[in-house]
Amino acid sequence: MPPRKAKARFATSGIKRIMQADDEVGRVSQAALIIVSRVVEEFVKDAVGTAAANVQAEQGHTVHPGHIKQVVAATSEFDFLQPTVAKYPDPPLPGDDKKKKKRAGKRAHAEAKQE
């Protein structure tokens, strides 16, 4: 039975480019790229999973960048991401994503002008 080919969820070419941006890194094996891809996948699952759990606890439905910012602030393992998430706004208050903005049609717009 031939060996099973490992699958990477993230583009190995992008990971290779990032790794080789460091002058000390020369060649990178395909196996190393796949392992890094899997590590990135687990990292993202952890961060987004925590953010999604926080949103559900607040009875929300949408994960916003601010929710990821909250996770980074609350988790010491993610301290290195503080400068990256600092530029994003804080998460909306609970219930804000439930509000839908109504678009004014031509009739509503014309009626507003007459009054």
PDB file of C-alpha atoms in Angstrom:
ATOM      1  CA  MET A   1       0.000   0.000   0.000  1.00  0.00           C
ATOM      2  CA  PRO A   2       1.527   3.374  -1.014  1.00  0.00           C
ATOM      3  CA  PRO A   3       2.096   5.960   1.713  1.00  0.00           C
ATOM      4  CA  ARG A   4      -0.748   8.407   2.218  1.00  0.00           C
ATOM      5  CA  LYS A   5      -0.069  11.892   0.945  1.00  0.00           C
ATOM      6  CA  ALA A   6      -0.419  14.528   3.680  1.00  0.00           C
ATOM      7  CA  LYS A   7      -2.808  17.393   3.036  1.00  0.00           C
ATOM      8  CA  ALA A   8      -2.198  20.984   4.027  1.00  0.00           C
ATOM      9  CA  ARG A   9      -5.107  23.341   4.702  1.00  0.00           C
ATOM     10  CA  PHE A  10      -3.069  26.497   4.214  1.00  0.00           C
ATOM     11  CA  ALA A  11      -1.071  27.268   1.095  1.00  0.00           C
ATOM     12  CA  THR A  12       2.378  25.798   1.548  1.00  0.00           C
ATOM     13  CA  SER A  13       3.812  28.262  -0.966  1.00  0.00           C
ATOM     14  CA  GLY A  14       2.788  31.180   1.269  1.00  0.00           C
ATOM     15  CA  ILE A  15       4.161  29.465   4.362  1.00  0.00           C
ATOM     16  CA  LYS A  16       7.426  28.780   2.539  1.00  0.00           C
ATOM     17  CA  ARG A  17       7.681  32.422   1.474  1.00  0.00           C
ATOM     18  CA  ILE A  18       7.160  33.578   5.061  1.00  0.00           C
ATOM     19  CA  MET A  19       9.711  31.108   6.418  1.00  0.00           C
ATOM     20  CA  GLN A  20      12.312  32.012   3.804  1.00  0.00           C
ATOM     21  CA  ALA A  21      11.897  35.736   4.473  1.00  0.00           C
ATOM     22  CA  ASP A  22      14.319  35.054   7.321  1.00  0.00           C
ATOM     23  CA  ASP A  23      17.870  35.105   5.925  1.00  0.00           C
ATOM     24  CA  GLU A  24      18.915  32.227   8.178  1.00  0.00           C
ATOM     25  CA  VAL A  25      16.383  29.836   6.639  1.00  0.00           C
ATOM     26  CA  GLY A  26      17.565  28.154   3.496  1.00  0.00           C
ATOM     27  CA  ARG A  27      15.697  25.254   2.015  1.00  0.00           C
ATOM     28  CA  VAL A  28      12.476  24.038   3.603  1.00  0.00           C
ATOM     29  CA  SER A  29      11.221  20.471   3.228  1.00  0.00           C
ATOM     30  CA  GLN A  30       7.667  19.708   2.174  1.00  0.00           C
ATOM     31  CA  ALA A  31       7.091  17.797   5.430  1.00  0.00           C
ATOM     32  CA  ALA A  32       8.070  20.859   7.478  1.00  0.00           C
ATOM     33  CA  LEU A  33       5.638  23.010   5.481  1.00  0.00           C
ATOM     34  CA  ILE A  34       2.789  20.589   6.129  1.00  0.00           C
ATOM     35  CA  ILE A  35       3.538  20.511   9.852  1.00  0.00           C
ATOM     36  CA  VAL A  36       3.548  24.327   9.994  1.00  0.00           C
ATOM     37  CA  SER A  37       0.271  24.353   8.053  1.00  0.00           C
ATOM     38  CA  ARG A  38      -1.309  22.030  10.617  1.00  0.00           C
ATOM     39  CA  VAL A  39       0.036  24.146  13.494  1.00  0.00           C
ATOM     40  CA  VAL A  40      -1.476  27.276  11.923  1.00  0.00           C
ATOM     41  CA  GLU A  41      -4.782  25.441  11.502  1.00  0.00           C
ATOM     42  CA  GLU A  42      -4.872  24.470  15.192  1.00  0.00           C
ATOM     43  CA  PHE A  43      -3.894  28.006  16.195  1.00  0.00           C
ATOM     44  CA  VAL A  44      -6.756  29.481  14.166  1.00  0.00           C
ATOM     45  CA  LYS A  45      -9.218  26.886  15.496  1.00  0.00           C
ATOM     46  CA  ASP A  46      -8.291  27.807  19.054  1.00  0.00           C
ATOM     47  CA  ALA A  47      -8.552  31.580  18.576  1.00  0.00           C
ATOM     48  CA  VAL A  48     -11.719  31.587  16.476  1.00  0.00           C
ATOM     49  CA  GLY A  49     -13.352  28.840  18.554  1.00  0.00           C
ATOM     50  CA  THR A  50     -12.873  30.874  21.716  1.00  0.00           C
ATOM     51  CA  ALA A  51     -14.220  33.999  20.009  1.00  0.00           C
ATOM     52  CA  ALA A  52     -17.239  32.094  18.678  1.00  0.00           C
ATOM     53  CA  ALA A  53     -17.972  30.684  22.140  1.00  0.00           C
ATOM     54  CA  ASN A  54     -17.862  34.225  23.558  1.00  0.00           C
ATOM     55  CA  VAL A  55     -20.267  35.457  20.874  1.00  0.00           C
ATOM     56  CA  GLN A  56     -22.701  32.613  21.573  1.00  0.00           C
ATOM     57  CA  ALA A  57     -22.520  33.324  25.303  1.00  0.00           C
ATOM     58  CA  GLU A  58     -23.596  36.903  24.505  1.00  0.00           C
ATOM     59  CA  GLN A  59     -26.494  35.570  22.395  1.00  0.00           C
ATOM     60  CA  GLY A  60     -24.822  36.926  19.256  1.00  0.00           C
ATOM     61  CA  HIS A  61     -24.477  35.378  15.828  1.00  0.00           C
ATOM     62  CA  THR A  62     -21.530  37.114  14.175  1.00  0.00           C
ATOM     63  CA  VAL A  63     -17.852  37.028  15.074  1.00  0.00           C
ATOM     64  CA  HIS A  64     -16.370  40.499  14.522  1.00  0.00           C
ATOM     65  CA  PRO A  65     -12.675  41.482  14.531  1.00  0.00           C
ATOM     66  CA  GLY A  66     -13.221  42.954  17.982  1.00  0.00           C
ATOM     67  CA  HIS A  67     -14.095  39.516  19.320  1.00  0.00           C
ATOM     68  CA  ILE A  68     -10.734  38.198  18.124  1.00  0.00           C
ATOM     69  CA  LYS A  69      -9.184  41.257  19.787  1.00  0.00           C
ATOM     70  CA  GLN A  70     -10.863  40.252  23.065  1.00  0.00           C
ATOM     71  CA  VAL A  71      -9.463  36.719  22.808  1.00  0.00           C
ATOM     72  CA  VAL A  72      -5.959  38.066  22.175  1.00  0.00           C
ATOM     73  CA  ALA A  73      -6.230  40.388  25.180  1.00  0.00           C
ATOM     74  CA  ALA A  74      -7.535  37.642  27.472  1.00  0.00           C
ATOM     75  CA  THR A  75      -5.062  34.906  26.477  1.00  0.00           C
ATOM     76  CA  SER A  76      -1.425  35.285  27.478  1.00  0.00           C
ATOM     77  CA  GLU A  77      -0.356  32.877  24.701  1.00  0.00           C
ATOM     78  CA  PHE A  78      -1.529  35.453  22.150  1.00  0.00           C
ATOM     79  CA  ASP A  79       0.316  38.433  23.647  1.00  0.00           C
ATOM     80  CA  PHE A  80       2.542  38.677  20.576  1.00  0.00           C
ATOM     81  CA  LEU A  81      -0.555  39.602  18.543  1.00  0.00           C
ATOM     82  CA  GLN A  82      -1.394  42.696  20.639  1.00  0.00           C
ATOM     83  CA  PRO A  83       0.180  45.190  18.177  1.00  0.00           C
ATOM     84  CA  THR A  84      -1.622  43.535  15.260  1.00  0.00           C
ATOM     85  CA  VAL A  85      -5.118  43.652  16.773  1.00  0.00           C
ATOM     86  CA  ALA A  86      -4.725  47.097  18.375  1.00  0.00           C
ATOM     87  CA  LYS A  87      -5.923  48.841  15.195  1.00  0.00           C
ATOM     88  CA  TYR A  88      -9.288  47.028  15.179  1.00  0.00           C
ATOM     89  CA  PRO A  89     -12.338  48.391  17.003  1.00  0.00           C
ATOM     90  CA  ASP A  90     -13.659  46.792  20.155  1.00  0.00           C
ATOM     91  CA  PRO A  91     -16.468  44.270  19.659  1.00  0.00           C
ATOM     92  CA  PRO A  92     -20.013  45.574  19.341  1.00  0.00           C
ATOM     93  CA  LEU A  93     -22.240  45.489  22.393  1.00  0.00           C
ATOM     94  CA  PRO A  94     -24.377  42.362  22.795  1.00  0.00           C
ATOM     95  CA  GLY A  95     -27.441  42.567  20.596  1.00  0.00           C
ATOM     96  CA  ASP A  96     -25.987  45.100  18.136  1.00  0.00           C
ATOM     97  CA  ASP A  97     -25.663  42.541  15.342  1.00  0.00           C
ATOM     98  CA  LYS A  98     -29.393  41.762  15.624  1.00  0.00           C
ATOM     99  CA  LYS A  99     -30.379  45.235  14.495  1.00  0.00           C
ATOM    100  CA  LYS A 100     -31.029  45.443  10.788  1.00  0.00           C
ATOM    101  CA  LYS A 101     -30.869  48.761   9.025  1.00  0.00           C
ATOM    102  CA  LYS A 102     -33.890  49.406   6.849  1.00  0.00           C
ATOM    103  CA  ARG A 103     -33.155  50.729   3.438  1.00  0.00           C
ATOM    104  CA  ALA A 104     -35.373  53.603   2.465  1.00  0.00           C
ATOM    105  CA  GLY A 105     -37.076  52.992  -0.847  1.00  0.00           C
ATOM    106  CA  LYS A 106     -38.096  55.663  -3.353  1.00  0.00           C
ATOM    107  CA  ARG A 107     -41.547  56.005  -1.794  1.00  0.00           C
ATOM    108  CA  ALA A 108     -40.223  56.443   1.772  1.00  0.00           C
ATOM    109  CA  HIS A 109     -37.654  58.940   0.536  1.00  0.00           C
ATOM    110  CA  ALA A 110     -40.306  60.945  -1.364  1.00  0.00           C
ATOM    111  CA  GLU A 111     -42.604  60.978   1.657  1.00  0.00           C
ATOM    112  CA  ALA A 112     -39.817  62.279   3.862  1.00  0.00           C
ATOM    113  CA  LYS A 113     -39.221  65.153   1.429  1.00  0.00           C
ATOM    114  CA  GLN A 114     -42.900  66.156   1.425  1.00  0.00           C
ATOM    115  CA  GLU A 115     -43.029  66.466   5.215  1.00  0.00           C
TER     116      GLU A 115
END
